Structures are given as C-alpha cells and as structure tokens.
Amino acid sequence: MQTERFGIIDFFGIFIPGSYLGGMMLLGVVGLLDLTGIPDSHIFIFDKIKENQTFFAAVFVFVSYLLGVVLRLYAPESIDKLSTAYLKLLRVKKEWVTDSFPYSSTLIPVFKRSGTSAITDFLFSINPKFGTKPYFNYCKLLIVAKNPALAAQVHQAEALVRFLSGTTWGLIVGIIIALMGFITFSIKGLKFLTIFYGSVFIMSFIILLLILRRFKYQRRREVEIVWRCTYLVLTDGNNSKLSK
C-alpha cells in the first residue's frame, strides 16, 4: 500500500531506477542491431544522439520516468524474498532474516528489549490482529487520515523502501541485458564493447547485492515507524517518549 504523498525521495525513487533501465534498454537495442548484422550500429546510434541531443534527452527523461513509475508499481514482497535468500546465503545469524512481513514475531521482542513494549501491548489490546499485513495497511491509512506530520514520516520510510525495490527490479533487468551484450560482443571480438558491457554487468551486480543486504532491514524500519506513529495517533501523543 502506498500513501498519497509525493516528495523528493519519490522523484528520485522513480527517476533513478527508470533512467538506469532506460539506459540499459538502449544498450540492449544496440546489441540486438549488432546481432542482425548491421555493421557499426552502435556508432551510428550514438552519432544520431549527438546530432539531436535536446530531443533525445527529452525523450530519455520522459521514457525513464515512465519506466520508473512501472518499476515502482511492483510490490516489494518479491524483493523481500530475494533479500531473505541472500542473507541466508551470507549466513547472517539474525532471527528476523527468516521472519515474514510485517515481521511481528521478531519486532515485538525488539520493543520489549528497548523498554517500549507499551507500544506493542497497547496496539495488541486494541486489535488482536495487530502484527498482520492487513492491520499494518490499516495503521498507515489511519496515520494519513489523523496526523499529516506523522504521515510524512511514514511516507518517507515507505518511499525509501519503494526506491530500493524499484531499483532492484531495474538492476535485475539491466544485469540480464548487460550479460547478453557481453556475450554478444565477446563472440564478435569487439574488445571495447565487451569490456564495457562486462563492467556494467559487474557494477550492477555489486549494487544489487548491496541493496539486497540492506532491503529487509529498511523494510523492518518502516514497520517500526508505522507502529510507533500509530501509537501516537491513538493516544493523542501521550507518552511520546515511548515513540522515539
């Protein structure tokens, strides 16, 4: 569920993965043209871009934004599972690694250890379904309706998760394109393009792994913020020390 706000994180969360994917798709087109046997197609394409820089820049920005919007629409659940699998591969020995969204079985003990169990106890007393995904979405709607300031905090956390999720999807597609380009140009013996596509593949793969390592932690942070803000909304800000 996405909250109805739009900020700087949202803009970059759309444009960055979209522009990356747009650039990789352009490189993919170059690779496909080379496969059809058109000689020096990459030189021809980039020469045309240089001749019409303003037009191609406008088209690229527009297409990148559209691609970013599409990537943002995909729910983070699949990336959450990929993050879990990667953390298991790294043998990260944390209980929350195998916990499912919204991670209530491992987050509730965190509140208890930090001395803020009054938050989770209060929320559970109001609704025994506290800790489930439907109730989590309800909490976000409640915060948006009742407190714009707290809604901004929730939206910022959500936007960051969406940014990481969209970027991951873009990287996955980009890695496939880069790998295909690397194989194509290595077979054709074009050394520079082989090195270029290989470098893009390696850099994209490294960034993907860094995001997968961070993603689940950031999404847990979003849940924690939603719970704390819900507590403040339902108690009218009383016992605010517990919300920090």
mmCIF file of N, CA and C in Angstrom, residues 139-199:
data_model
loop_
_atom_site.group_PDB
_atom_site.id
_atom_site.type_symbol
_atom_site.label_atom_id
_atom_site.label_comp_id
_atom_site.label_asym_id
_atom_site.label_seq_id
_atom_site.Cartn_x
_atom_site.Cartn_y
_atom_site.Cartn_z
ATOM 1 N N CYS A 139 -3.178 0.692 9.680
ATOM 2 C CA CYS A 139 -2.447 1.672 10.502
ATOM 3 C C CYS A 139 -1.941 2.831 9.645
ATOM 4 N N LYS A 140 -1.450 2.526 8.463
ATOM 5 C CA LYS A 140 -0.945 3.575 7.572
ATOM 6 C C LYS A 140 -2.072 4.511 7.137
ATOM 7 N N LEU A 141 -3.223 3.944 6.819
ATOM 8 C CA LEU A 141 -4.376 4.766 6.440
ATOM 9 C C LEU A 141 -4.819 5.646 7.602
ATOM 10 N N LEU A 142 -4.788 5.079 8.797
ATOM 11 C CA LEU A 142 -5.183 5.820 9.995
ATOM 12 C C LEU A 142 -4.251 7.005 10.230
ATOM 13 N N ILE A 143 -2.962 6.777 10.090
ATOM 14 C CA ILE A 143 -1.978 7.844 10.294
ATOM 15 C C ILE A 143 -2.168 8.960 9.277
ATOM 16 N N VAL A 144 -2.375 8.594 8.015
ATOM 17 C CA VAL A 144 -2.577 9.585 6.951
ATOM 18 C C VAL A 144 -3.814 10.431 7.227
ATOM 19 N N ALA A 145 -4.869 9.792 7.727
ATOM 20 C CA ALA A 145 -6.131 10.495 7.970
ATOM 21 C C ALA A 145 -6.082 11.385 9.206
ATOM 22 N N LYS A 146 -5.297 10.991 10.203
ATOM 23 C CA LYS A 146 -5.343 11.669 11.503
ATOM 24 C C LYS A 146 -4.206 12.664 11.756
ATOM 25 N N ASN A 147 -3.037 12.417 11.194
ATOM 26 C CA ASN A 147 -1.885 13.249 11.563
ATOM 27 C C ASN A 147 -0.934 13.431 10.372
ATOM 28 N N PRO A 148 -1.027 14.550 9.667
ATOM 29 C CA PRO A 148 -0.173 14.796 8.493
ATOM 30 C C PRO A 148 1.324 14.764 8.807
ATOM 31 N N ALA A 149 1.711 15.255 9.983
ATOM 32 C CA ALA A 149 3.134 15.286 10.338
ATOM 33 C C ALA A 149 3.692 13.870 10.475
ATOM 34 N N LEU A 150 2.952 13.012 11.165
ATOM 35 C CA LEU A 150 3.381 11.623 11.307
ATOM 36 C C LEU A 150 3.277 10.885 9.977
ATOM 37 N N ALA A 151 2.273 11.254 9.178
ATOM 38 C CA ALA A 151 2.115 10.639 7.857
ATOM 39 C C ALA A 151 3.334 10.906 6.985
ATOM 40 N N ALA A 152 3.945 12.079 7.156
ATOM 41 C CA ALA A 152 5.144 12.418 6.384
ATOM 42 C C ALA A 152 6.301 11.490 6.749
ATOM 43 N N GLN A 153 6.419 11.154 8.043
ATOM 44 C CA GLN A 153 7.468 10.233 8.479
ATOM 45 C C GLN A 153 7.256 8.845 7.890
ATOM 46 N N VAL A 154 6.003 8.406 7.936
ATOM 47 C CA VAL A 154 5.661 7.084 7.404
ATOM 48 C C VAL A 154 5.925 7.033 5.902
ATOM 49 N N HIS A 155 5.511 8.098 5.221
ATOM 50 C CA HIS A 155 5.681 8.117 3.769
ATOM 51 C C HIS A 155 7.152 8.121 3.380
ATOM 52 N N GLN A 156 7.973 8.822 4.135
ATOM 53 C CA GLN A 156 9.408 8.857 3.839
ATOM 54 C C GLN A 156 10.014 7.463 3.941
ATOM 55 N N ALA A 157 9.622 6.731 4.984
ATOM 56 C CA ALA A 157 10.130 5.367 5.159
ATOM 57 C C ALA A 157 9.632 4.455 4.043
ATOM 58 N N GLU A 158 8.355 4.616 3.685
ATOM 59 C CA GLU A 158 7.777 3.803 2.615
ATOM 60 C C GLU A 158 8.423 4.120 1.268
ATOM 61 N N ALA A 159 8.657 5.412 1.012
ATOM 62 C CA ALA A 159 9.248 5.831 -0.260
ATOM 63 C C ALA A 159 10.650 5.255 -0.433
ATOM 64 N N LEU A 160 11.398 5.170 0.665
ATOM 65 C CA LEU A 160 12.745 4.612 0.590
ATOM 66 C C LEU A 160 12.697 3.123 0.249
ATOM 67 N N VAL A 161 11.728 2.422 0.842
ATOM 68 C CA VAL A 161 11.553 1.002 0.532
ATOM 69 C C VAL A 161 11.189 0.820 -0.938
ATOM 70 N N ARG A 162 10.272 1.663 -1.429
ATOM 71 C CA ARG A 162 9.865 1.592 -2.840
ATOM 72 C C ARG A 162 11.036 1.914 -3.769
ATOM 73 N N PHE A 163 11.861 2.852 -3.354
ATOM 74 C CA PHE A 163 13.044 3.205 -4.141
ATOM 75 C C PHE A 163 13.980 2.008 -4.265
ATOM 76 N N LEU A 164 14.251 1.351 -3.143
ATOM 77 C CA LEU A 164 15.128 0.183 -3.154
ATOM 78 C C LEU A 164 14.523 -0.953 -3.968
ATOM 79 N N SER A 165 13.203 -1.135 -3.839
ATOM 80 C CA SER A 165 12.517 -2.193 -4.580
ATOM 81 C C SER A 165 12.560 -1.938 -6.085
ATOM 82 N N GLY A 166 12.206 -0.713 -6.498
ATOM 83 C CA GLY A 166 12.216 -0.374 -7.915
ATOM 84 C C GLY A 166 13.604 -0.456 -8.520
ATOM 85 N N THR A 167 14.601 0.006 -7.759
ATOM 86 C CA THR A 167 15.981 -0.055 -8.239
ATOM 87 C C THR A 167 16.431 -1.497 -8.420
ATOM 88 N N THR A 168 16.009 -2.361 -7.507
ATOM 89 C CA THR A 168 16.367 -3.778 -7.609
ATOM 90 C C THR A 168 15.799 -4.407 -8.871
ATOM 91 N N TRP A 169 14.515 -4.121 -9.152
ATOM 92 C CA TRP A 169 13.912 -4.658 -10.376
ATOM 93 C C TRP A 169 14.642 -4.143 -11.609
ATOM 94 N N GLY A 170 14.972 -2.854 -11.610
ATOM 95 C CA GLY A 170 15.711 -2.286 -12.731
ATOM 96 C C GLY A 170 17.069 -2.941 -12.904
ATOM 97 N N LEU A 171 17.752 -3.187 -11.785
ATOM 98 C CA LEU A 171 19.070 -3.821 -11.833
ATOM 99 C C LEU A 171 18.990 -5.245 -12.367
ATOM 100 N N ILE A 172 17.949 -5.970 -11.981
ATOM 101 C CA ILE A 172 17.792 -7.353 -12.452
ATOM 102 C C ILE A 172 17.675 -7.393 -13.977
ATOM 103 N N VAL A 173 16.808 -6.519 -14.513
ATOM 104 C CA VAL A 173 16.649 -6.456 -15.975
ATOM 105 C C VAL A 173 17.946 -5.981 -16.628
ATOM 106 N N GLY A 174 18.567 -4.960 -16.033
ATOM 107 C CA GLY A 174 19.806 -4.420 -16.583
ATOM 108 C C GLY A 174 20.936 -5.432 -16.598
ATOM 109 N N ILE A 175 21.018 -6.240 -15.558
ATOM 110 C CA ILE A 175 22.059 -7.269 -15.483
ATOM 111 C C ILE A 175 21.894 -8.292 -16.603
ATOM 112 N N ILE A 176 20.643 -8.663 -16.876
ATOM 113 C CA ILE A 176 20.377 -9.608 -17.968
ATOM 114 C C ILE A 176 20.809 -9.016 -19.310
ATOM 115 N N ILE A 177 20.456 -7.739 -19.530
ATOM 116 C CA ILE A 177 20.834 -7.068 -20.782
ATOM 117 C C ILE A 177 22.355 -6.960 -20.907
ATOM 118 N N ALA A 178 23.012 -6.579 -19.804
ATOM 119 C CA ALA A 178 24.474 -6.433 -19.826
ATOM 120 C C ALA A 178 25.160 -7.767 -20.102
ATOM 121 N N LEU A 179 24.627 -8.833 -19.511
ATOM 122 C CA LEU A 179 25.210 -10.159 -19.733
ATOM 123 C C LEU A 179 25.065 -10.582 -21.194
ATOM 124 N N MET A 180 23.882 -10.327 -21.765
ATOM 125 C CA MET A 180 23.659 -10.658 -23.174
ATOM 126 C C MET A 180 24.597 -9.854 -24.079
ATOM 127 N N GLY A 181 24.773 -8.561 -23.756
ATOM 128 C CA GLY A 181 25.679 -7.730 -24.539
ATOM 129 C C GLY A 181 27.114 -8.199 -24.434
ATOM 130 N N PHE A 182 27.518 -8.573 -23.222
ATOM 131 C CA PHE A 182 28.879 -9.070 -23.002
ATOM 132 C C PHE A 182 29.146 -10.312 -23.845
ATOM 133 N N ILE A 183 28.195 -11.244 -23.825
ATOM 134 C CA ILE A 183 28.354 -12.482 -24.597
ATOM 135 C C ILE A 183 28.384 -12.187 -26.097
ATOM 136 N N THR A 184 27.455 -11.317 -26.538
ATOM 137 C CA THR A 184 27.358 -10.985 -27.967
ATOM 138 C C THR A 184 28.644 -10.376 -28.498
ATOM 139 N N PHE A 185 29.133 -9.350 -27.798
ATOM 140 C CA PHE A 185 30.310 -8.634 -28.300
ATOM 141 C C PHE A 185 31.607 -9.413 -28.104
ATOM 142 N N SER A 186 31.639 -10.295 -27.109
ATOM 143 C CA SER A 186 32.833 -11.136 -26.952
ATOM 144 C C SER A 186 32.920 -12.145 -28.094
ATOM 145 N N ILE A 187 31.762 -12.658 -28.525
ATOM 146 C CA ILE A 187 31.737 -13.585 -29.663
ATOM 147 C C ILE A 187 32.169 -12.881 -30.948
ATOM 148 N N LYS A 188 31.728 -11.614 -31.090
ATOM 149 C CA LYS A 188 32.057 -10.856 -32.298
ATOM 150 C C LYS A 188 33.472 -10.277 -32.257
ATOM 151 N N GLY A 189 34.124 -10.408 -31.106
ATOM 152 C CA GLY A 189 35.507 -9.958 -30.998
ATOM 153 C C GLY A 189 35.685 -8.458 -30.865
ATOM 154 N N LEU A 190 34.620 -7.756 -30.416
ATOM 155 C CA LEU A 190 34.711 -6.306 -30.214
ATOM 156 C C LEU A 190 35.163 -6.054 -28.775
ATOM 157 N N LYS A 191 36.455 -5.847 -28.607
ATOM 158 C CA LYS A 191 37.065 -5.806 -27.277
ATOM 159 C C LYS A 191 36.518 -4.689 -26.405
ATOM 160 N N PHE A 192 36.434 -3.468 -26.960
ATOM 161 C CA PHE A 192 35.999 -2.329 -26.151
ATOM 162 C C PHE A 192 34.586 -2.538 -25.619
ATOM 163 N N LEU A 193 33.665 -2.946 -26.501
ATOM 164 C CA LEU A 193 32.277 -3.145 -26.082
ATOM 165 C C LEU A 193 32.140 -4.342 -25.144
ATOM 166 N N THR A 194 32.973 -5.347 -25.341
ATOM 167 C CA THR A 194 32.960 -6.497 -24.431
ATOM 168 C C THR A 194 33.341 -6.057 -23.022
ATOM 169 N N ILE A 195 34.396 -5.252 -22.928
ATOM 170 C CA ILE A 195 34.836 -4.738 -21.625
ATOM 171 C C ILE A 195 33.771 -3.819 -21.029
ATOM 172 N N PHE A 196 33.167 -2.984 -21.875
ATOM 173 C CA PHE A 196 32.150 -2.043 -21.398
ATOM 174 C C PHE A 196 30.950 -2.776 -20.807
ATOM 175 N N TYR A 197 30.388 -3.716 -21.570
ATOM 176 C CA TYR A 197 29.223 -4.461 -21.080
ATOM 177 C C TYR A 197 29.586 -5.309 -19.868
ATOM 178 N N GLY A 198 30.789 -5.867 -19.866
ATOM 179 C CA GLY A 198 31.225 -6.654 -18.719
ATOM 180 C C GLY A 198 31.350 -5.803 -17.469
ATOM 181 N N SER A 199 31.855 -4.586 -17.625
ATOM 182 C CA SER A 199 31.991 -3.668 -16.488
ATOM 183 C C SER A 199 30.627 -3.260 -15.945
#
